[in-house]
Amino acid sequence: MTDETPNPLLQYIVKNPEAFAHNLARIVENAGKAMAAYVEPRETGQIRPELADELSSIFKTLSQVGEYWMSDPQRAIEAQGRLMTKYIDLWNASLKRMMGETAAPAAAPQPGDRRFGDPEWNENQFFDFVKQIYLITSQWAEQLVSEAADLDDHTRHKADFYVKQIANALSPSNFILTNPELLRETLESDGENLVRGMQLLAEDIKAGKGDLKIRQSDPTKFKVGENLATTPGKVVAQNDVCQVIQYTPTTETVLKRPLMIVPPWINKFYILDLNPEKSYIKWAVEQGHTVFVISWVNPNERQAQKGFEHYMREGVLETLDVIKRATRQEEVNAVGYCVGGTLLGVTLAYMAAVGDERIKTATFFTTQVDFTHAGDLKVFVDEEQIELVEKRMKEKGYLDGSKMASAFNLLRSNDLIWPYVVNNYLKGREPFPFDLLYWNSDSTRMPAANHSFYLRNCYLENRLSQGTMEIAGERLDLGKVTIPIYNLATREDHIAPPESVFLGSQFFGGPVDYVLSGSGHIAGVVNPPSRNKYQFWTNGPPAGELKDWLATAEEHPGSWWPHWDAWIRGHDATTAKARKPGAYRMKIIEDAPGSYVKASS
């Protein structure tokens, strides 16, 4: 090393020891505030301890993996030998690098893994060694799960999920001393980043009322009704379960059949109306649809006994009544999104059973009616875990919105949890304002009766597709649903996997157009044509296996929205004079987006 070449180790030295010591004291002070925010609601009984129950499930599952490997000494020795061999490979490669030789890494991150983007992860031998030993160990642990032959599918799925969550949490990128970027920033700022980070941590625990509510966006930059959910319209009906919004037309003529949208109640409807550029609702209005949207209540103990039947009757069926009063039209095109689509599927089967023919076409966005391949959410569903959830819901009458939000975030913890832990609490930075992530954190509660029915009848027992689900005294048969269906899946969906949506398509008794969009559960749906992003695939009827369907499918660039609009018009393009909210003496309650959507959890 010449005199002109700076020593790379100098960047890892404290610049101002006095300032660093002063900030350490402030860090401890702010950490104490965070701990107090966590402990106080537990000491006062506002929060009951739940960690032991959750850890018990994890340990029970992982112990079955351990039992498989430890029950056969030869098997255990072979597994340990594989790990030791990889460690020795790493050690030998590290020695070669120390002697100035080139050496291939013993382990490398998966393509797209953004945790190790800093150059020091490769250039600095210490951090490269830490990175590789982590990758070797975590890949070995995942291999132990995949090769444990005696596990049933559900236990293996849970074990794989838990191992990945543990591995994600223990990544060296999440710790100051093993993350070169964090270590540099901490030393360069004399720990000022951690002072800010501990303050943000205390604020987020306080905002979560004792639980950590990780901020994924700047909450001060968004307000529903001001810069989110701004498409003009009116609330024209409401009850104990929902408000019904009718949107103001922007065309002189509209399609004769109104459009009813049944959004999920696990989040809020304005995912379809984030801003004017991304709004599916605004776009549909501009295409000449008379749009009605169900805005679900954010339930409390008053709705504890509201089950799937109540959401069907007081939500979907009453909205059909409202649409008839508001437009004098009985025939309707219906859209259901995620669990809202599952409810729409249930409603269609019920309507078929009782001879109600008001819905003439149905569109499903990332919806499951069969739960055989229901994705990673099945990790949380078995008799033991459902009983635990039901026990907790019985205390309040609902499931806290934070519980569902945490479950969804865990599905993509390396995207939705750990980057924000690092950015917020270790770098001490406010997250970037992002409307989608603001919506993601605007969680809703689940009524006890409704959520219990959904978990048991759909995820656990898969009753809807099997023809054994009963609602309002009627046994439901999807085969009796003969109306045309547009069934949209998204290729990277972890919540409603495309295989699951594809299989579900085959249970309906009428024509189904299966369409596969690029991207995931949200971005694949909320993909306006103006952005010219992603693509979608179309093909014949959804029969056989998805891979075979996809092999001969036609790929189309951009958004699927115009394709859907053409599909709707292909079934009935009859037009009528535009219908404004308040016509036919309909009472207007308030402006869109209404008050129900503004209620926070």
Coordinates of C-alpha atoms in Angstrom, one line a residue:
M1 CA 0.0 0.0 0.0
T2 CA 1.5 3.4 -1.1
D3 CA 1.4 6.6 0.9
E4 CA -1.1 8.0 -1.6
T5 CA -3.5 5.0 -1.3
P6 CA -5.9 5.6 1.7
N7 CA -6.2 2.7 4.1
P8 CA -9.8 1.3 3.6
L9 CA -9.9 0.4 7.3
L10 CA -9.8 4.1 8.3
Q11 CA -13.5 4.4 7.3
Y12 CA -14.3 2.2 10.3
I13 CA -12.7 4.4 13.0
V14 CA -14.7 6.7 15.3
K15 CA -14.1 10.3 14.1
N16 CA -15.1 12.2 17.2
P17 CA -14.9 10.0 20.4
E18 CA -16.5 12.7 22.6
A19 CA -19.5 13.2 20.3
F20 CA -19.8 9.5 19.9
A21 CA -19.9 9.0 23.7
H22 CA -22.5 11.8 24.0
N23 CA -24.7 10.1 21.4
L24 CA -24.4 6.8 23.1
A25 CA -26.0 8.3 26.1
R26 CA -28.8 9.7 23.9
I27 CA -29.2 6.3 22.2
V28 CA -29.7 4.6 25.6
E29 CA -32.2 7.3 26.6
N30 CA -34.3 6.8 23.5
A31 CA -34.0 3.0 23.8
G32 CA -35.4 3.3 27.3
K33 CA -38.4 5.3 25.9
A34 CA -38.9 2.5 23.3
M35 CA -38.8 -0.1 26.0
A36 CA -41.2 1.8 28.2
A37 CA -43.7 2.1 25.3
Y38 CA -43.5 -1.7 24.9
V39 CA -43.7 -2.6 28.6
E40 CA -46.4 -0.2 29.8
P41 CA -49.4 -1.6 28.0
R42 CA -48.4 -5.1 29.1
E43 CA -48.1 -4.1 32.7
T44 CA -51.5 -2.4 32.6
G45 CA -53.1 -5.4 31.0
Q46 CA -54.0 -3.6 27.7
I47 CA -51.9 -6.2 25.8
R48 CA -51.9 -9.9 26.8
P49 CA -48.8 -11.9 26.3
E50 CA -48.9 -13.8 23.1
L51 CA -45.3 -14.5 22.3
A52 CA -45.2 -17.8 24.1
D53 CA -48.1 -19.3 22.1
E54 CA -46.4 -18.2 18.8
L55 CA -43.0 -19.5 19.8
S56 CA -44.6 -22.8 20.9
S57 CA -45.9 -23.4 17.4
I58 CA -42.6 -22.6 15.8
F59 CA -40.6 -24.9 18.2
K60 CA -43.1 -27.8 17.7
T61 CA -42.8 -27.6 14.0
L62 CA -39.0 -27.2 13.9
S63 CA -38.6 -30.0 16.4
Q64 CA -40.2 -32.4 13.9
V65 CA -37.5 -31.5 11.4
G66 CA -34.8 -32.0 14.1
E67 CA -36.3 -35.3 15.1
Y68 CA -36.1 -36.6 11.5
W69 CA -32.4 -35.9 11.3
M70 CA -31.4 -36.9 14.8
S71 CA -33.3 -40.2 14.8
D72 CA -30.7 -41.7 12.4
P73 CA -27.0 -41.1 13.5
Q74 CA -25.7 -41.7 10.0
R75 CA -28.2 -39.2 8.5
A76 CA -27.2 -36.6 11.1
I77 CA -23.5 -37.1 10.4
E78 CA -24.0 -36.7 6.7
A79 CA -25.9 -33.5 7.2
Q80 CA -23.3 -32.1 9.5
G81 CA -20.6 -33.2 7.0
R82 CA -22.2 -31.2 4.2
L83 CA -22.1 -28.1 6.3
M84 CA -18.5 -28.6 7.4
T85 CA -17.5 -29.2 3.8
K86 CA -19.0 -25.8 2.8
Y87 CA -17.3 -24.1 5.8
I88 CA -13.9 -25.6 4.8
D89 CA -14.4 -24.5 1.2
L90 CA -15.1 -21.0 2.4
W91 CA -12.0 -21.1 4.7
N92 CA -9.8 -22.2 1.8
A93 CA -11.2 -19.6 -0.5
S94 CA -10.6 -16.9 2.1
L95 CA -6.9 -18.0 2.6
K96 CA -6.4 -17.8 -1.2
R97 CA -7.7 -14.2 -1.2
M98 CA -5.5 -13.3 1.7
M99 CA -2.5 -14.5 -0.3
G100 CA -3.6 -12.4 -3.3
E101 CA -5.1 -15.2 -5.4
T102 CA -8.5 -15.2 -7.0
A103 CA -11.1 -17.6 -5.6
A104 CA -14.6 -18.4 -6.5
P105 CA -17.1 -17.7 -3.6
A106 CA -18.3 -20.7 -1.7
A107 CA -21.8 -19.2 -1.7
A108 CA -23.5 -16.3 -3.5
P109 CA -26.7 -14.4 -3.0
Q110 CA -29.7 -15.2 -5.2
P111 CA -30.2 -12.9 -8.1
G112 CA -32.3 -9.9 -7.0
D113 CA -31.2 -10.1 -3.3
R114 CA -30.7 -6.5 -2.5
R115 CA -29.3 -7.0 1.0
F116 CA -25.7 -7.2 -0.1
G117 CA -25.5 -4.4 -2.7
D118 CA -22.7 -2.4 -0.9
P119 CA -19.3 -3.0 -2.7
E120 CA -17.7 -3.8 0.7
W121 CA -19.7 -7.1 0.9
N122 CA -17.4 -8.3 -1.9
E123 CA -14.3 -6.2 -1.6
N124 CA -13.7 -6.4 2.2
Q125 CA -12.7 -9.9 3.1
F126 CA -14.2 -9.7 6.6
F127 CA -17.7 -8.7 5.4
D128 CA -17.4 -11.1 2.4
F129 CA -16.6 -13.9 4.9
V130 CA -19.5 -13.0 7.1
K131 CA -21.9 -12.8 4.1
Q132 CA -20.8 -16.2 2.8
I133 CA -21.0 -18.1 6.1
Y134 CA -24.5 -16.7 6.6
L135 CA -25.6 -17.8 3.1
I136 CA -24.0 -21.3 3.6
T137 CA -25.7 -21.8 6.9
S138 CA -29.1 -20.5 5.9
Q139 CA -29.1 -22.5 2.6
W140 CA -28.1 -25.6 4.6
A141 CA -31.0 -25.1 7.1
E142 CA -33.5 -24.8 4.3
Q143 CA -32.1 -27.9 2.7
L144 CA -32.7 -29.8 6.0
V145 CA -36.4 -28.9 5.8
S146 CA -36.7 -29.9 2.1
E147 CA -35.0 -33.2 2.6
A148 CA -36.9 -34.2 5.8
A149 CA -38.8 -37.1 4.2
D150 CA -41.2 -37.9 7.1
L151 CA -42.9 -34.5 7.2
D152 CA -46.4 -34.1 5.9
D153 CA -46.9 -31.2 3.4
H154 CA -48.4 -28.7 5.9
T155 CA -45.6 -29.3 8.5
R156 CA -42.9 -29.0 5.8
H157 CA -44.6 -25.8 4.5
K158 CA -44.6 -24.3 8.0
A159 CA -41.0 -25.4 8.7
D160 CA -39.7 -23.9 5.5
F161 CA -41.5 -20.7 6.2
Y162 CA -40.2 -20.5 9.8
V163 CA -36.6 -21.3 8.7
K164 CA -36.7 -18.6 6.1
Q165 CA -38.1 -16.0 8.6
I166 CA -35.4 -16.9 11.1
A167 CA -32.7 -16.7 8.3
N168 CA -34.1 -13.3 7.1
A169 CA -34.0 -12.0 10.7
L170 CA -30.4 -13.1 11.3
S171 CA -29.0 -11.7 8.1
P172 CA -25.8 -9.8 8.8
S173 CA -27.3 -6.9 6.8
N174 CA -29.6 -6.3 9.8
F175 CA -26.8 -5.6 12.3
I176 CA -24.5 -2.6 12.7
L177 CA -21.2 -4.5 13.3
T178 CA -21.7 -6.9 10.3
N179 CA -23.2 -4.5 7.8
P180 CA -20.4 -2.3 6.2
E181 CA -22.8 0.4 5.1
L182 CA -24.4 0.7 8.6
L183 CA -21.0 0.6 10.3
R184 CA -19.7 3.4 8.1
E185 CA -22.7 5.6 8.6
T186 CA -22.7 5.0 12.4
L187 CA -19.0 6.0 12.7
E188 CA -19.1 8.9 10.3
S189 CA -22.1 10.4 12.1
D190 CA -20.8 9.6 15.5
G191 CA -23.9 7.5 16.2
E192 CA -26.3 10.3 15.3
N193 CA -28.2 7.8 13.0
L194 CA -28.9 5.5 16.0
V195 CA -30.1 8.5 18.1
R196 CA -32.7 9.2 15.4
G197 CA -33.4 5.5 14.9
M198 CA -34.2 4.8 18.5
Q199 CA -36.5 7.9 18.6
L200 CA -38.4 6.5 15.5
L201 CA -38.5 3.1 17.2
A202 CA -40.1 4.6 20.4
E203 CA -42.6 6.5 18.2
D204 CA -43.6 3.4 16.2
I205 CA -44.1 1.2 19.3
K206 CA -46.2 4.0 20.8
A207 CA -48.2 4.3 17.6
G208 CA -48.7 0.5 17.7
K209 CA -50.0 0.8 21.3
G210 CA -47.3 -1.4 22.6
D211 CA -46.6 -3.5 19.4
L212 CA -44.1 -2.4 16.8
K213 CA -45.9 -0.8 13.9
I214 CA -43.1 -0.3 11.3
R215 CA -43.7 2.8 9.3
Q216 CA -43.3 1.9 5.6
S217 CA -44.1 5.4 4.3
D218 CA -44.3 8.9 5.7
P219 CA -47.8 9.0 7.3
T220 CA -47.8 12.8 7.3
K221 CA -47.8 13.0 3.5
F222 CA -51.2 11.3 2.8
K223 CA -54.8 11.7 3.8
V224 CA -57.7 9.7 2.5
G225 CA -60.1 12.0 0.7
E226 CA -57.5 14.7 0.0
N227 CA -54.7 13.0 -1.9
L228 CA -55.9 9.4 -1.8
A229 CA -59.3 8.1 -2.9
T230 CA -60.2 11.4 -4.6
T231 CA -62.4 10.2 -7.5
P232 CA -65.6 12.3 -7.2
G233 CA -68.7 10.4 -6.0
K234 CA -71.3 10.2 -3.2
V235 CA -72.2 7.7 -0.5
V236 CA -75.7 6.7 -1.4
A237 CA -76.4 4.0 1.3
Q238 CA -74.9 2.6 4.4
N239 CA -75.6 0.0 7.1
D240 CA -73.8 -1.7 9.9
V241 CA -71.5 -3.5 7.5
C242 CA -70.7 -1.1 4.7
Q243 CA -71.2 2.1 2.8
V244 CA -72.1 2.1 -0.9
I245 CA -70.4 4.7 -3.1
Q246 CA -71.7 5.8 -6.5
Y247 CA -69.1 7.6 -8.6
T248 CA -70.0 10.7 -10.6
P249 CA -70.0 10.0 -14.4
T250 CA -67.6 11.8 -16.7
T251 CA -69.2 10.7 -20.0
E252 CA -72.6 11.7 -21.5
T253 CA -73.5 8.1 -22.1
V254 CA -72.6 5.0 -20.0
L255 CA -73.0 1.3 -20.3
K256 CA -76.5 0.3 -19.4
R257 CA -75.3 -2.3 -16.9
P258 CA -73.7 -0.7 -13.8
L259 CA -70.5 -2.0 -12.4
M260 CA -70.4 -3.2 -8.7
I261 CA -67.0 -3.6 -7.1
V262 CA -66.6 -5.9 -4.0
P263 CA -63.2 -5.1 -2.5
P264 CA -61.5 -7.0 0.2
W265 CA -62.2 -6.0 3.8
I266 CA -58.8 -7.2 5.0
N267 CA -57.5 -3.8 3.6
K268 CA -59.4 -0.8 2.4
F269 CA -61.0 -0.3 -1.0
Y270 CA -58.9 2.7 -2.1
I271 CA -56.2 0.4 -3.4
L272 CA -58.3 0.8 -6.5
D273 CA -58.3 4.6 -6.2
L274 CA -54.9 5.5 -4.9
N275 CA -54.4 8.6 -7.1
P276 CA -55.8 9.8 -10.4
E277 CA -53.0 8.2 -12.4
K278 CA -53.3 4.8 -10.8
S279 CA -57.1 4.7 -10.1
Y280 CA -58.9 1.8 -11.6
I281 CA -62.2 3.3 -10.4
K282 CA -61.5 6.6 -12.1
W283 CA -60.4 4.8 -15.3
A284 CA -63.6 2.6 -15.3
V285 CA -65.7 5.8 -14.9
E286 CA -63.9 7.4 -17.8
Q287 CA -64.7 4.3 -20.0
G288 CA -68.4 4.8 -19.4
H289 CA -69.1 2.4 -16.4
T290 CA -71.5 3.5 -13.7
V291 CA -69.3 2.4 -10.8
F292 CA -70.6 1.4 -7.4
V293 CA -68.1 0.4 -4.7
I294 CA -68.7 -1.3 -1.4
S295 CA -66.7 0.4 1.4
W296 CA -66.5 -2.0 4.3
V297 CA -66.8 -0.8 7.9
N298 CA -63.7 -1.1 10.0
P299 CA -65.4 -3.3 12.6
N300 CA -65.3 -3.2 16.4
E301 CA -67.1 -5.3 19.0
R302 CA -70.5 -4.3 17.6
Q303 CA -69.8 -6.3 14.5
A304 CA -68.4 -9.3 16.4
Q305 CA -71.2 -11.6 15.2
K306 CA -71.3 -10.4 11.6
G307 CA -70.4 -13.5 9.6
F308 CA -70.0 -14.3 5.9
E309 CA -73.8 -14.5 5.5
H310 CA -74.1 -10.9 6.9
Y311 CA -71.4 -9.6 4.6
M312 CA -73.2 -11.3 1.7
R313 CA -76.7 -10.1 2.6
E314 CA -75.9 -6.6 4.0
G315 CA -73.0 -6.1 1.7
V316 CA -73.4 -7.6 -1.8
L317 CA -77.1 -8.3 -2.0
E318 CA -78.2 -5.0 -0.4
T319 CA -75.8 -3.1 -2.8
L320 CA -77.6 -4.8 -5.7
D321 CA -80.8 -3.4 -4.3
V322 CA -79.2 0.1 -4.0
I323 CA -78.0 -0.1 -7.6
K324 CA -81.5 -0.8 -8.8
R325 CA -82.9 2.2 -6.9
A326 CA -80.1 4.5 -8.1
T327 CA -80.1 3.5 -11.8
R328 CA -83.4 1.6 -12.4
Q329 CA -81.3 -1.2 -13.8
E330 CA -81.5 -4.7 -12.4
E331 CA -78.7 -6.3 -14.5
V332 CA -75.2 -5.7 -13.1
N333 CA -71.6 -6.5 -13.9
A334 CA -69.7 -7.4 -10.7
V335 CA -66.1 -7.3 -9.8
G336 CA -64.5 -9.0 -6.7
Y337 CA -61.0 -8.5 -5.4
C338 CA -59.1 -11.0 -3.2
V339 CA -61.4 -12.1 -0.3
G340 CA -64.0 -9.7 -1.8
G341 CA -63.9 -12.0 -4.8
T342 CA -64.3 -15.1 -2.6
L343 CA -67.4 -13.5 -1.1
L344 CA -68.6 -12.7 -4.6
G345 CA -68.1 -16.3 -5.6
V346 CA -70.1 -17.4 -2.5
T347 CA -72.8 -14.9 -3.4
L348 CA -73.0 -16.1 -7.0
A349 CA -73.4 -19.7 -5.8
Y350 CA -76.1 -18.6 -3.4
M351 CA -77.9 -16.5 -6.0
A352 CA -77.8 -19.5 -8.4
A353 CA -79.3 -21.7 -5.7
V354 CA -82.2 -19.3 -5.1
G355 CA -82.8 -18.2 -8.7
D356 CA -81.5 -14.6 -8.4
E357 CA -80.1 -13.6 -11.8
R358 CA -79.2 -9.9 -11.3
I359 CA -75.4 -10.4 -11.8
K360 CA -74.8 -11.0 -15.5
T361 CA -71.0 -11.1 -15.6
A362 CA -68.4 -11.6 -12.9
T363 CA -64.8 -10.5 -12.8
F364 CA -62.4 -11.8 -10.2
F365 CA -59.1 -10.1 -9.3
T366 CA -56.6 -12.5 -7.7
T367 CA -59.4 -14.5 -6.1
Q368 CA -59.4 -18.0 -4.7
V369 CA -62.5 -20.2 -4.6
D370 CA -60.4 -23.3 -4.2
F371 CA -57.7 -23.3 -1.5
T372 CA -55.7 -26.4 -2.4
H373 CA -52.7 -24.3 -3.6
A374 CA -53.5 -21.3 -1.4
G375 CA -49.8 -20.2 -0.9
D376 CA -47.9 -19.1 2.1
L377 CA -50.9 -17.9 4.1
K378 CA -51.7 -21.6 4.7
V379 CA -48.8 -21.6 7.0
F380 CA -51.0 -19.8 9.5
V381 CA -53.9 -22.2 9.1
D382 CA -54.4 -25.4 11.1
E383 CA -56.7 -26.4 13.9
E384 CA -54.3 -25.4 16.6
Q385 CA -53.6 -22.0 15.1
I386 CA -57.2 -21.2 14.3
E387 CA -58.3 -22.1 17.8
L388 CA -55.7 -19.7 19.1
V389 CA -56.9 -16.9 16.8
E390 CA -60.6 -17.6 17.8
K391 CA -59.6 -17.4 21.5
R392 CA -58.0 -14.0 20.9
M393 CA -60.9 -12.7 18.9
K394 CA -63.4 -13.8 21.5
E395 CA -61.9 -11.4 24.0
K396 CA -62.6 -8.3 21.8
G397 CA -65.0 -9.5 19.2
Y398 CA -62.5 -8.9 16.4
L399 CA -58.9 -9.5 15.2
D400 CA -56.7 -6.5 15.4
G401 CA -55.7 -5.2 12.0
S402 CA -52.0 -5.3 13.0
K403 CA -52.2 -9.1 13.2
M404 CA -53.3 -9.5 9.6
A405 CA -50.8 -6.7 8.5
S406 CA -48.0 -8.6 10.2
A407 CA -49.0 -11.9 8.5
F408 CA -49.0 -10.3 5.0
N409 CA -45.7 -8.5 5.7
L410 CA -44.1 -11.8 6.8
L411 CA -44.9 -13.3 3.4
R412 CA -42.2 -10.9 2.0
S413 CA -40.2 -10.0 5.0
N414 CA -37.1 -9.2 3.0
D415 CA -39.1 -6.5 1.2
L416 CA -41.6 -5.3 3.7
I417 CA -40.0 -5.7 7.1
W418 CA -36.2 -5.8 7.3
P419 CA -35.4 -3.0 4.8
Y420 CA -37.5 -0.7 6.9
V421 CA -36.0 -1.9 10.2
V422 CA -32.5 -1.1 8.7
N423 CA -33.6 2.2 7.1
N424 CA -35.7 3.5 10.0
Y425 CA -34.1 2.3 13.2
L426 CA -30.4 1.7 12.2
K427 CA -29.9 4.4 9.6
G428 CA -32.4 6.7 11.4
R429 CA -34.1 7.8 8.2
E430 CA -37.8 8.6 7.6
P431 CA -39.2 6.2 4.9
F432 CA -39.9 7.7 1.5
P433 CA -43.6 8.8 1.1
F434 CA -45.2 6.1 -1.1
D435 CA -49.0 5.9 -1.5
L436 CA -49.1 2.1 -1.9
L437 CA -47.1 1.4 1.3
Y438 CA -49.3 4.0 3.2
W439 CA -52.3 2.0 2.1
N440 CA -50.6 -1.3 3.1
S441 CA -50.1 0.0 6.6
D442 CA -53.7 1.4 6.9
S443 CA -55.0 -1.9 8.3
T444 CA -58.5 -3.0 9.2
R445 CA -59.9 -5.2 11.9
M446 CA -61.6 -8.5 11.2
P447 CA -65.0 -9.4 12.8
A448 CA -64.7 -12.6 14.8
A449 CA -67.5 -14.5 13.2
N450 CA -66.6 -13.5 9.7
H451 CA -62.9 -14.3 10.1
S452 CA -63.5 -17.6 11.8
F453 CA -65.8 -18.7 9.0
Y454 CA -63.3 -17.7 6.3
L455 CA -60.4 -19.5 7.9
R456 CA -62.3 -22.7 8.6
N457 CA -64.5 -23.0 5.6
C458 CA -62.0 -21.8 3.0
Y459 CA -58.4 -22.3 4.1
L460 CA -58.8 -25.2 6.4
E461 CA -61.7 -27.3 4.9
N462 CA -61.9 -25.9 1.4
R463 CA -65.6 -26.3 1.4
L464 CA -66.6 -23.8 -1.4
S465 CA -65.1 -25.7 -4.3
Q466 CA -66.1 -29.1 -2.9
G467 CA -69.8 -28.1 -2.7
T468 CA -70.1 -28.6 1.0
M469 CA -70.3 -24.9 2.1
E470 CA -73.7 -23.7 3.5
I471 CA -74.9 -20.1 3.6
A472 CA -78.3 -19.0 4.7
G473 CA -79.6 -22.6 4.6
E474 CA -78.4 -23.2 1.0
R475 CA -75.7 -25.7 0.0
L476 CA -73.5 -23.9 -2.5
D477 CA -72.5 -25.3 -5.8
L478 CA -70.1 -23.3 -8.0
G479 CA -71.1 -25.6 -10.9
K480 CA -74.5 -23.8 -11.0
V481 CA -72.8 -20.5 -11.6
T482 CA -73.1 -20.3 -15.4
I483 CA -72.6 -16.6 -16.1
P484 CA -69.5 -15.5 -18.0
I485 CA -66.4 -15.0 -15.8
Y486 CA -63.2 -13.0 -16.3
N487 CA -60.7 -14.5 -13.9
L488 CA -57.5 -12.5 -13.4
A489 CA -54.4 -14.0 -11.7
T490 CA -51.0 -12.4 -11.3
R491 CA -47.8 -14.3 -12.0
E492 CA -45.9 -13.5 -8.8
D493 CA -48.8 -13.6 -6.4
H494 CA -47.9 -15.1 -3.0
I495 CA -51.5 -14.7 -1.6
A496 CA -53.6 -16.0 -4.4
P497 CA -51.0 -18.0 -6.5
P498 CA -51.8 -18.3 -10.2
E499 CA -52.0 -22.1 -9.9
S500 CA -54.7 -21.7 -7.2
V501 CA -56.7 -19.2 -9.3
F502 CA -56.3 -21.5 -12.4
L503 CA -57.6 -24.5 -10.5
G504 CA -60.5 -22.5 -9.1
S505 CA -61.6 -21.5 -12.6
Q506 CA -62.5 -25.1 -13.3
F507 CA -65.2 -25.3 -10.7
F508 CA -67.6 -22.8 -12.3
G509 CA -70.3 -24.1 -14.6
G510 CA -70.1 -21.4 -17.3
P511 CA -67.5 -19.9 -19.6
V512 CA -64.3 -18.7 -17.8
D513 CA -61.7 -16.4 -19.4
Y514 CA -58.5 -16.9 -17.4
V515 CA -56.1 -14.0 -17.8
L516 CA -52.6 -14.0 -16.2
S517 CA -51.0 -10.6 -15.5
G518 CA -47.4 -9.9 -14.8
S519 CA -46.1 -8.8 -11.4
G520 CA -47.9 -9.5 -8.1
H521 CA -51.1 -9.3 -6.0
I522 CA -51.3 -5.5 -6.1
A523 CA -49.1 -4.2 -8.9
G524 CA -50.4 -6.8 -11.3
V525 CA -54.0 -5.5 -10.7
V526 CA -53.3 -1.8 -10.3
N527 CA -51.6 -1.4 -13.7
P528 CA -53.1 1.5 -15.6
P529 CA -52.6 1.5 -19.4
S530 CA -50.9 5.0 -19.3
R531 CA -47.8 3.5 -17.5
N532 CA -47.2 0.8 -20.2
K533 CA -45.8 -1.7 -17.6
Y534 CA -45.8 -5.4 -17.3
Q535 CA -47.8 -7.7 -19.6
F536 CA -50.6 -10.2 -19.6
W537 CA -51.3 -13.6 -21.1
T538 CA -54.5 -15.0 -22.7
N539 CA -55.3 -18.5 -24.0
G540 CA -58.2 -20.9 -24.2
P541 CA -60.3 -22.3 -21.4
P542 CA -58.4 -22.9 -18.1
A543 CA -58.3 -26.7 -18.4
G544 CA -55.5 -29.1 -17.4
E545 CA -52.3 -27.7 -15.8
L546 CA -51.3 -24.0 -15.7
K547 CA -47.9 -24.7 -17.2
D548 CA -49.4 -26.3 -20.3
W549 CA -51.9 -23.4 -20.6
L550 CA -49.0 -20.9 -20.3
A551 CA -46.8 -22.7 -22.8
T552 CA -49.2 -21.8 -25.6
A553 CA -50.6 -18.6 -24.2
E554 CA -50.4 -15.3 -26.1
E555 CA -48.4 -12.5 -24.4
H556 CA -49.7 -9.0 -24.7
P557 CA -47.6 -5.9 -23.6
G558 CA -48.9 -3.5 -21.0
S559 CA -52.1 -3.4 -19.0
W560 CA -55.0 -5.9 -19.1
W561 CA -57.6 -3.1 -18.3
P562 CA -58.6 -2.4 -22.0
H563 CA -58.8 -6.2 -22.6
W564 CA -61.2 -6.5 -19.7
D565 CA -63.3 -3.5 -20.9
A566 CA -63.6 -5.1 -24.3
W567 CA -64.6 -8.3 -22.7
I568 CA -67.4 -6.5 -20.7
R569 CA -68.7 -4.8 -23.9
G570 CA -68.5 -8.1 -25.7
H571 CA -71.3 -9.4 -23.4
D572 CA -73.4 -6.3 -23.5
A573 CA -72.4 -2.9 -25.0
T574 CA -75.9 -1.3 -24.7
T575 CA -75.6 2.3 -23.5
A576 CA -77.8 4.7 -21.6
K577 CA -77.8 8.3 -20.5
A578 CA -75.3 8.9 -17.7
R579 CA -76.7 8.5 -14.2
K580 CA -75.5 10.9 -11.5
P581 CA -75.5 10.1 -7.8
G582 CA -78.8 11.3 -6.2
A583 CA -81.0 10.5 -9.3
Y584 CA -84.4 9.0 -8.7
R585 CA -84.6 10.7 -5.3
M586 CA -81.7 8.7 -3.9
K587 CA -80.6 10.2 -0.6
I588 CA -77.0 11.4 -0.6
I589 CA -75.3 10.7 2.7
E590 CA -71.9 12.3 2.2
D591 CA -69.1 12.8 -0.4
A592 CA -66.9 10.0 -1.5
P593 CA -64.8 8.3 -0.2
G594 CA -67.1 8.3 2.8
S595 CA -66.4 8.0 6.5
Y596 CA -66.1 4.2 6.9
V597 CA -62.8 4.1 5.0
K598 CA -61.3 6.9 7.2
A599 CA -61.8 4.9 10.5
S600 CA -58.3 3.8 11.7
S601 CA -57.6 0.6 13.6

